[in-house]
Amino acid sequence: MKGGYAGRGGEEMVWRKYTIHTTVSAEEILLSELAELGILGAEIRDRVPLSESEKKEMFIDILPELGPDDGRAELCFYVEILPHDEKERRLSELKKRREDPGVDASYLPNSDNLYTEEEISSLLRELRDRIERMRACCDIGEGRIESSETEDRDWIDSWKSFFHPFSVDDILIKPSWEELPPEAEGKTVIEIDPGTAFGTGRHESTQLCLRSLKKYLRPGMRVLDIGTGSGILGIAALKLGAVSVDATDLDEAAAEAVRENLLANRLSRDRFRLRIGNVIGPEGQELRKELGFSCFDIVLANILAPVIILLSGIAGDFLKPGGVFLCSGILREREEEVLFAFREREALWEILSITHQGEWSGIAVGKKAAEDFCLLQTHQHQPR
């Protein structure tokens, strides 16, 4: 599909990519100019070594390998080109979702990268004028603006060269396109194709969840995976003995990723039921009812601390008494915030374990049995 317009019928997204060829010394001033023009997110490509703090903040599976710094840099930004009516429809839809108190706006698509052809042409003319004026005060190098179109499929194919088999204890995770390595003997093997928007399982937070699953999962249990992505945790649960997995995700791309990964692992779709939607807030009320209350032995959430804090108020609804909520995606510096949310609901939750890997934390909490809950409530309301 040309022109950067992504249809609504399942076609792969096509983006218009603009690259400014410049220098490392001009990066900051160019970013400032882009921000003034309404481009609030840009990708910087240079060979300046990453600091330790930058590495810790990067929520990615594989860090890039950089060559020697040659002073050159590229600033890239992406836009989606839409007809005027379609752009207005999308903006209206995003505005409605942002105003919904039950929706975490940080997970919504960015509305700043939607342009009509006329708007992007005007922006580029102004940007070129500003670059020429900048030459008088700083070294901007070429200053050339290059355009290209990129599809989701380009991203997938480029990452295949970096994703190789690896183990998390006795679980071996391998890309679906590679042969089974000799070291797979005796291990639980999971085949994964991360798809357009999801991780490979190599990230520390995913590994924390996998280890917790091994610790708490027993054969025949029912599992709910909130924010399933590629489905890796749900697939691991099935391979470790879960009788069924229900899962949710906000991203419609998860449906295709999960379908392909179930097929690669020779697992029935009847055992893995995925629903696209939000379980949090008023918007998630119907989905919560559909999933069912007190139905699951384990709830999984490998997301981020702010979302887990919100889930601490509803995850217990899904769990049977004595069930376990396993969560990760929590930076150590935010661990106490998450623990505080569970401790605020001490009548419901018991903290079972806290684990760490790198800069990430995993927390397991148990839903107190009905009799424990009643005893605690009685104790709290005894007259003094």
Tab-separated table of C-alpha atoms in Angstrom:
chain	number	residue	atom	x	y	z
A	1	MET	CA	0.000	0.000	0.000
A	2	LYS	CA	1.497	3.346	-1.049
A	3	GLY	CA	1.388	6.814	0.414
A	4	GLY	CA	1.745	5.807	4.047
A	5	TYR	CA	-1.943	5.064	4.561
A	6	ALA	CA	-2.602	1.987	6.675
A	7	GLY	CA	-5.970	0.460	5.988
A	8	ARG	CA	-8.340	-0.982	8.573
A	9	GLY	CA	-8.657	-4.427	7.032
A	10	GLY	CA	-5.525	-6.025	8.480
A	11	GLU	CA	-2.950	-4.763	5.936
A	12	GLU	CA	0.533	-4.135	7.297
A	13	MET	CA	1.156	-0.575	8.413
A	14	VAL	CA	3.170	1.600	6.006
A	15	TRP	CA	4.952	4.654	7.378
A	16	ARG	CA	6.664	7.578	5.670
A	17	LYS	CA	10.134	7.874	7.135
A	18	TYR	CA	12.204	11.066	6.937
A	19	THR	CA	15.932	11.016	7.707
A	20	ILE	CA	18.017	14.148	8.316
A	21	HIS	CA	21.718	13.502	7.625
A	22	THR	CA	23.611	15.660	10.105
A	23	THR	CA	26.295	15.638	12.836
A	24	VAL	CA	26.349	14.619	16.493
A	25	SER	CA	27.013	18.239	17.519
A	26	ALA	CA	23.823	19.413	15.773
A	27	GLU	CA	21.497	16.756	17.225
A	28	GLU	CA	20.090	18.800	20.106
A	29	ILE	CA	19.372	21.956	18.124
A	30	LEU	CA	17.740	19.935	15.338
A	31	LEU	CA	15.577	18.098	17.862
A	32	SER	CA	14.507	21.478	19.228
A	33	GLU	CA	13.612	22.710	15.732
A	34	LEU	CA	11.618	19.533	15.052
A	35	ALA	CA	9.724	19.956	18.325
A	36	GLU	CA	8.788	23.525	17.366
A	37	LEU	CA	7.387	22.143	14.120
A	38	GLY	CA	5.307	19.561	15.990
A	39	ILE	CA	7.570	16.509	15.564
A	40	LEU	CA	7.832	15.430	19.195
A	41	GLY	CA	9.528	12.070	18.718
A	42	ALA	CA	12.654	11.427	16.666
A	43	GLU	CA	15.058	8.505	16.457
A	44	ILE	CA	18.754	9.397	16.813
A	45	ARG	CA	21.248	7.200	14.992
A	46	ASP	CA	24.873	7.835	15.808
A	47	ARG	CA	27.860	5.925	17.147
A	48	VAL	CA	28.215	7.723	20.449
A	49	PRO	CA	28.704	4.981	23.107
A	50	LEU	CA	25.712	4.409	25.399
A	51	SER	CA	26.132	5.325	29.052
A	52	GLU	CA	25.333	2.753	31.744
A	53	SER	CA	22.215	4.702	32.780
A	54	GLU	CA	20.988	4.758	29.157
A	55	LYS	CA	21.439	0.994	28.860
A	56	LYS	CA	19.393	0.451	32.025
A	57	GLU	CA	16.529	2.577	30.698
A	58	MET	CA	16.268	0.684	27.400
A	59	PHE	CA	13.386	-1.820	27.542
A	60	ILE	CA	14.761	-3.964	24.711
A	61	ASP	CA	15.995	-7.514	24.405
A	62	ILE	CA	19.253	-6.939	22.506
A	63	LEU	CA	21.490	-3.866	22.723
A	64	PRO	CA	22.840	-2.583	19.390
A	65	GLU	CA	26.509	-3.001	18.508
A	66	LEU	CA	28.102	0.351	17.674
A	67	GLY	CA	31.165	1.030	15.550
A	68	PRO	CA	33.644	3.865	16.216
A	69	ASP	CA	32.121	7.344	16.569
A	70	ASP	CA	32.758	9.274	13.331
A	71	GLY	CA	30.798	12.405	14.276
A	72	ARG	CA	27.998	11.717	11.828
A	73	ALA	CA	24.379	11.316	12.876
A	74	GLU	CA	20.949	10.669	11.449
A	75	LEU	CA	17.699	11.984	12.901
A	76	CYS	CA	14.696	9.970	11.768
A	77	PHE	CA	11.016	10.670	12.254
A	78	TYR	CA	7.992	8.759	11.033
A	79	VAL	CA	4.607	10.016	9.897
A	80	GLU	CA	1.455	8.403	8.619
A	81	ILE	CA	-0.091	10.157	5.633
A	82	LEU	CA	-3.885	10.104	5.610
A	83	PRO	CA	-6.714	11.662	3.628
A	84	HIS	CA	-8.177	14.623	5.528
A	85	ASP	CA	-11.415	12.852	6.537
A	86	GLU	CA	-9.596	9.741	7.781
A	87	LYS	CA	-7.178	11.866	9.803
A	88	GLU	CA	-10.064	13.682	11.496
A	89	ARG	CA	-11.786	10.370	12.274
A	90	ARG	CA	-8.621	8.965	13.867
A	91	LEU	CA	-8.035	12.106	15.936
A	92	SER	CA	-11.629	12.039	17.183
A	93	GLU	CA	-11.314	8.364	18.136
A	94	LEU	CA	-8.048	8.956	20.032
A	95	LYS	CA	-9.506	11.966	21.854
A	96	LYS	CA	-12.464	9.875	23.019
A	97	ARG	CA	-10.177	7.131	24.353
A	98	ARG	CA	-7.877	9.610	26.127
A	99	GLU	CA	-10.870	11.063	27.960
A	100	ASP	CA	-11.882	7.607	29.214
A	101	PRO	CA	-10.574	7.369	32.822
A	102	GLY	CA	-10.235	3.613	32.475
A	103	VAL	CA	-7.712	3.848	29.633
A	104	ASP	CA	-3.983	4.226	30.284
A	105	ALA	CA	-3.202	6.970	27.742
A	106	SER	CA	0.495	6.033	27.655
A	107	TYR	CA	-0.482	2.936	25.656
A	108	LEU	CA	-2.488	4.806	23.009
A	109	PRO	CA	-1.034	5.553	19.564
A	110	ASN	CA	0.598	8.944	19.080
A	111	SER	CA	-1.658	11.430	17.291
A	112	ASP	CA	1.205	13.833	16.511
A	113	ASN	CA	2.437	11.764	13.558
A	114	LEU	CA	-0.768	11.969	11.487
A	115	TYR	CA	-0.506	14.293	8.468
A	116	THR	CA	-2.169	14.981	5.163
A	117	GLU	CA	0.086	15.271	2.084
A	118	GLU	CA	-0.373	19.045	2.096
A	119	GLU	CA	0.587	19.332	5.762
A	120	ILE	CA	3.774	17.267	5.480
A	121	SER	CA	4.866	19.175	2.347
A	122	SER	CA	4.475	22.469	4.210
A	123	LEU	CA	6.370	21.128	7.224
A	124	LEU	CA	9.281	19.926	5.064
A	125	ARG	CA	9.602	23.307	3.328
A	126	GLU	CA	9.842	25.038	6.701
A	127	LEU	CA	12.305	22.434	8.018
A	128	ARG	CA	14.626	22.880	5.014
A	129	ASP	CA	14.562	26.663	5.506
A	130	ARG	CA	15.504	26.272	9.170
A	131	ILE	CA	18.354	23.873	8.361
A	132	GLU	CA	19.826	26.369	5.905
A	133	ARG	CA	19.649	29.151	8.517
A	134	MET	CA	21.363	26.868	11.053
A	135	ARG	CA	24.452	26.547	8.851
A	136	ALA	CA	25.494	30.027	9.925
A	137	CYS	CA	25.891	29.031	13.570
A	138	CYS	CA	26.753	25.316	13.692
A	139	ASP	CA	28.136	22.391	11.730
A	140	ILE	CA	25.133	20.441	10.539
A	141	GLY	CA	26.985	18.292	8.001
A	142	GLU	CA	25.023	17.407	4.876
A	143	GLY	CA	21.695	18.670	6.176
A	144	ARG	CA	20.019	16.522	3.549
A	145	ILE	CA	16.487	15.185	4.153
A	146	GLU	CA	15.800	11.757	2.717
A	147	SER	CA	12.385	10.095	2.542
A	148	SER	CA	11.412	6.452	2.298
A	149	GLU	CA	8.537	4.151	3.131
A	150	THR	CA	8.828	1.301	5.595
A	151	GLU	CA	6.479	-1.550	6.479
A	152	ASP	CA	6.086	-3.556	9.663
A	153	ARG	CA	7.567	-6.521	7.767
A	154	ASP	CA	10.897	-4.637	7.395
A	155	TRP	CA	11.187	-4.446	11.194
A	156	ILE	CA	10.497	-8.151	11.629
A	157	ASP	CA	13.012	-9.268	9.023
A	158	SER	CA	15.796	-6.998	10.317
A	159	TRP	CA	15.512	-8.421	13.857
A	160	LYS	CA	15.646	-12.041	12.736
A	161	SER	CA	19.427	-11.796	12.399
A	162	PHE	CA	19.733	-10.907	16.116
A	163	PHE	CA	17.358	-13.474	17.646
A	164	HIS	CA	18.967	-16.848	18.415
A	165	PRO	CA	18.061	-19.702	20.805
A	166	PHE	CA	18.653	-19.061	24.516
A	167	SER	CA	17.729	-20.742	27.789
A	168	VAL	CA	15.955	-19.643	30.952
A	169	ASP	CA	16.977	-22.455	33.305
A	170	ASP	CA	15.480	-25.583	31.690
A	171	ILE	CA	13.220	-23.655	29.291
A	172	LEU	CA	14.738	-23.156	25.828
A	173	ILE	CA	13.317	-20.347	23.688
A	174	LYS	CA	14.126	-20.381	20.009
A	175	PRO	CA	12.998	-18.445	16.941
A	176	SER	CA	10.520	-20.352	14.820
A	177	TRP	CA	12.783	-20.055	11.754
A	178	GLU	CA	15.841	-21.777	13.308
A	179	GLU	CA	16.559	-25.483	13.762
A	180	LEU	CA	16.395	-27.060	17.202
A	181	PRO	CA	19.898	-26.860	18.763
A	182	PRO	CA	21.546	-29.935	20.390
A	183	GLU	CA	21.285	-28.391	23.876
A	184	ALA	CA	17.473	-28.567	23.631
A	185	GLU	CA	17.463	-32.195	24.797
A	186	GLY	CA	15.575	-32.547	28.077
A	187	LYS	CA	14.349	-28.937	28.052
A	188	THR	CA	10.910	-27.411	27.602
A	189	VAL	CA	11.123	-25.840	24.135
A	190	ILE	CA	9.144	-22.729	23.170
A	191	GLU	CA	9.218	-21.496	19.574
A	192	ILE	CA	8.520	-17.788	19.165
A	193	ASP	CA	8.184	-15.332	16.308
A	194	PRO	CA	7.806	-11.957	18.061
A	195	GLY	CA	5.783	-10.420	15.224
A	196	THR	CA	5.438	-6.687	14.700
A	197	ALA	CA	5.365	-5.301	18.217
A	198	PHE	CA	6.474	-7.829	20.791
A	199	GLY	CA	9.561	-9.133	22.556
A	200	THR	CA	11.447	-12.389	22.152
A	201	GLY	CA	11.481	-13.435	25.811
A	202	ARG	CA	15.112	-12.461	26.317
A	203	HIS	CA	14.260	-9.414	28.417
A	204	GLU	CA	14.913	-9.756	32.156
A	205	SER	CA	11.299	-9.051	33.114
A	206	THR	CA	10.015	-11.876	30.894
A	207	GLN	CA	12.578	-14.243	32.379
A	208	LEU	CA	11.464	-13.293	35.893
A	209	CYS	CA	7.887	-14.220	34.939
A	210	LEU	CA	8.990	-17.516	33.396
A	211	ARG	CA	10.843	-18.509	36.564
A	212	SER	CA	7.853	-17.540	38.717
A	213	LEU	CA	5.568	-19.607	36.483
A	214	LYS	CA	7.781	-22.644	37.041
A	215	LYS	CA	7.636	-22.064	40.790
A	216	TYR	CA	3.885	-21.586	41.230
A	217	LEU	CA	2.233	-23.424	38.318
A	218	ARG	CA	0.837	-26.908	38.898
A	219	PRO	CA	-0.613	-29.237	36.238
A	220	GLY	CA	-4.286	-28.589	35.521
A	221	MET	CA	-4.272	-24.923	36.545
A	222	ARG	CA	-6.091	-22.184	34.613
A	223	VAL	CA	-4.027	-19.103	33.732
A	224	LEU	CA	-4.906	-15.535	32.693
A	225	ASP	CA	-2.183	-13.545	30.868
A	226	ILE	CA	-2.885	-9.791	30.781
A	227	GLY	CA	-0.916	-8.035	28.025
A	228	THR	CA	0.108	-11.280	26.320
A	229	GLY	CA	1.943	-9.778	23.318
A	230	SER	CA	3.493	-12.670	21.387
A	231	GLY	CA	1.853	-15.108	23.807
A	232	ILE	CA	5.180	-16.364	25.146
A	233	LEU	CA	4.118	-16.532	28.806
A	234	GLY	CA	0.792	-18.181	28.030
A	235	ILE	CA	2.489	-20.714	25.759
A	236	ALA	CA	5.036	-21.417	28.506
A	237	ALA	CA	2.155	-21.983	30.942
A	238	LEU	CA	0.563	-24.548	28.607
A	239	LYS	CA	3.888	-26.322	28.094
A	240	LEU	CA	4.417	-26.426	31.865
A	241	GLY	CA	1.059	-28.080	32.473
A	242	ALA	CA	-1.710	-25.455	32.518
A	243	VAL	CA	-5.000	-26.868	31.265
A	244	SER	CA	-5.946	-23.589	29.556
A	245	VAL	CA	-4.874	-19.972	29.103
A	246	ASP	CA	-7.055	-16.915	28.649
A	247	ALA	CA	-5.235	-13.791	27.506
A	248	THR	CA	-5.819	-10.134	26.725
A	249	ASP	CA	-3.940	-7.464	24.816
A	250	LEU	CA	-4.670	-3.926	23.654
A	251	ASP	CA	-2.852	-4.429	20.342
A	252	GLU	CA	-4.783	-6.175	17.570
A	253	ALA	CA	-1.439	-7.392	16.182
A	254	ALA	CA	-1.312	-9.799	19.132
A	255	ALA	CA	-4.014	-11.967	17.519
A	256	GLU	CA	-1.852	-12.889	14.531
A	257	ALA	CA	1.318	-13.243	16.642
A	258	VAL	CA	-0.409	-15.605	19.086
A	259	ARG	CA	-2.038	-17.631	16.293
A	260	GLU	CA	1.320	-18.208	14.572
A	261	ASN	CA	3.133	-19.031	17.806
A	262	LEU	CA	0.473	-21.541	18.882
A	263	LEU	CA	0.844	-23.213	15.496
A	264	ALA	CA	4.659	-23.275	15.797
A	265	ASN	CA	4.352	-24.925	19.213
A	266	ARG	CA	1.680	-27.398	18.050
A	267	LEU	CA	-0.816	-26.145	20.631
A	268	SER	CA	-4.576	-26.058	20.092
A	269	ARG	CA	-6.212	-22.652	19.820
A	270	ASP	CA	-8.997	-24.050	21.999
A	271	ARG	CA	-6.589	-24.021	24.942
A	272	PHE	CA	-5.477	-20.398	24.402
A	273	ARG	CA	-8.325	-17.875	24.189
A	274	LEU	CA	-7.226	-14.348	23.313
A	275	ARG	CA	-9.429	-11.273	23.658
A	276	ILE	CA	-8.408	-7.843	22.378
A	277	GLY	CA	-9.325	-5.098	24.819
A	278	ASN	CA	-8.657	-3.384	28.119
A	279	VAL	CA	-9.559	-4.970	31.463
A	280	ILE	CA	-8.974	-1.745	33.429
A	281	GLY	CA	-11.571	0.922	34.219
A	282	PRO	CA	-15.150	1.360	32.949
A	283	GLU	CA	-14.097	0.418	29.414
A	284	GLY	CA	-12.965	-2.989	30.656
A	285	GLN	CA	-16.127	-3.887	32.570
A	286	GLU	CA	-17.600	-6.116	29.857
A	287	LEU	CA	-14.298	-7.857	29.199
A	288	ARG	CA	-13.852	-8.544	32.912
A	289	LYS	CA	-17.302	-10.165	32.998
A	290	GLU	CA	-16.482	-12.189	29.896
A	291	LEU	CA	-13.276	-13.526	31.461
A	292	GLY	CA	-15.144	-14.509	34.612
A	293	PHE	CA	-14.619	-14.002	38.330
A	294	SER	CA	-12.739	-16.353	40.665
A	295	CYS	CA	-11.947	-18.578	37.676
A	296	PHE	CA	-8.144	-18.586	37.515
A	297	ASP	CA	-5.341	-20.107	39.557
A	298	ILE	CA	-2.677	-17.725	38.209
A	299	VAL	CA	-2.834	-14.230	36.697
A	300	LEU	CA	0.234	-12.986	34.778
A	301	ALA	CA	1.130	-9.383	33.928
A	302	ASN	CA	4.521	-8.510	32.450
A	303	ILE	CA	3.707	-4.871	31.772
A	304	LEU	CA	4.943	-1.743	33.601
A	305	ALA	CA	4.659	-0.504	37.176
A	306	PRO	CA	1.819	2.049	36.651
A	307	VAL	CA	-0.385	-0.583	34.985
A	308	ILE	CA	0.384	-3.206	37.637
A	309	ILE	CA	-0.633	-0.697	40.323
A	310	LEU	CA	-4.004	-0.357	38.564
A	311	LEU	CA	-4.270	-4.140	38.225
A	312	SER	CA	-3.682	-4.605	41.964
A	313	GLY	CA	-7.273	-3.425	42.406
A	314	ILE	CA	-8.873	-5.873	39.957
A	315	ALA	CA	-6.575	-8.899	39.480
A	316	GLY	CA	-8.014	-10.447	42.637
A	317	ASP	CA	-11.453	-10.563	40.989
A	318	PHE	CA	-10.144	-13.068	38.449
A	319	LEU	CA	-8.360	-15.324	40.945
A	320	LYS	CA	-9.705	-18.196	42.979
A	321	PRO	CA	-9.011	-17.914	46.734
A	322	GLY	CA	-5.395	-18.980	47.163
A	323	GLY	CA	-4.569	-18.020	43.562
A	324	VAL	CA	-1.372	-16.174	42.641
A	325	PHE	CA	-0.776	-12.903	40.755
A	326	LEU	CA	2.668	-12.901	39.087
A	327	CYS	CA	3.814	-9.525	37.814
A	328	SER	CA	6.979	-8.047	36.354
A	329	GLY	CA	8.073	-5.201	34.091
A	330	ILE	CA	8.806	-3.247	37.287
A	331	LEU	CA	11.996	-1.204	37.493
A	332	ARG	CA	13.645	-1.691	40.893
A	333	GLU	CA	13.297	2.021	41.610
A	334	ARG	CA	9.496	1.633	41.349
A	335	GLU	CA	9.260	-1.625	43.278
A	336	GLU	CA	8.149	0.075	46.507
A	337	GLU	CA	5.286	1.864	44.718
A	338	VAL	CA	3.934	-1.468	43.507
A	339	LEU	CA	4.396	-3.138	46.895
A	340	PHE	CA	2.587	-0.219	48.542
A	341	ALA	CA	-0.407	-0.780	46.223
A	342	PHE	CA	-0.619	-4.417	47.329
A	343	ARG	CA	-0.088	-3.578	51.009
A	344	GLU	CA	-2.926	-1.046	50.807
A	345	ARG	CA	-5.140	-4.039	50.027
A	346	GLU	CA	-3.735	-6.301	52.749
A	347	ALA	CA	-7.169	-7.838	53.322
A	348	LEU	CA	-6.882	-9.301	49.828
A	349	TRP	CA	-3.188	-9.813	49.071
A	350	GLU	CA	-0.298	-11.615	50.715
A	351	ILE	CA	3.177	-10.876	49.326
A	352	LEU	CA	4.736	-14.261	48.515
A	353	SER	CA	8.064	-13.408	46.890
A	354	ILE	CA	10.126	-10.625	45.339
A	355	THR	CA	12.773	-11.506	42.751
A	356	HIS	CA	15.296	-9.456	40.813
A	357	GLN	CA	17.234	-9.694	37.586
A	358	GLY	CA	19.334	-6.783	36.414
A	359	GLU	CA	17.389	-3.585	37.050
A	360	TRP	CA	14.023	-5.348	37.077
A	361	SER	CA	11.764	-6.737	39.787
A	362	GLY	CA	9.230	-9.538	39.789
A	363	ILE	CA	6.550	-9.752	42.476
A	364	ALA	CA	4.315	-12.693	43.378
A	365	VAL	CA	1.272	-12.045	45.557
A	366	GLY	CA	-1.337	-14.530	46.713
A	367	LYS	CA	-5.063	-13.932	47.026
A	368	LYS	CA	-5.995	-14.727	50.600
A	369	ALA	CA	-8.370	-17.619	51.125
A	370	ALA	CA	-11.973	-16.687	51.922
A	371	GLU	CA	-11.675	-17.725	55.583
A	372	ASP	CA	-8.471	-15.666	55.999
A	373	PHE	CA	-10.206	-12.665	54.464
A	374	CYS	CA	-13.171	-13.010	56.856
A	375	LEU	CA	-10.917	-13.386	59.907
A	376	LEU	CA	-8.949	-10.277	58.962
A	377	GLN	CA	-12.100	-8.259	58.338
A	378	THR	CA	-13.536	-9.363	61.720
A	379	HIS	CA	-10.314	-8.468	63.512
A	380	GLN	CA	-10.204	-5.034	61.874
A	381	HIS	CA	-13.792	-4.253	62.940
A	382	GLN	CA	-13.680	-5.502	66.540
A	383	PRO	CA	-14.719	-2.795	69.039
A	384	ARG	CA	-11.845	-1.365	71.028
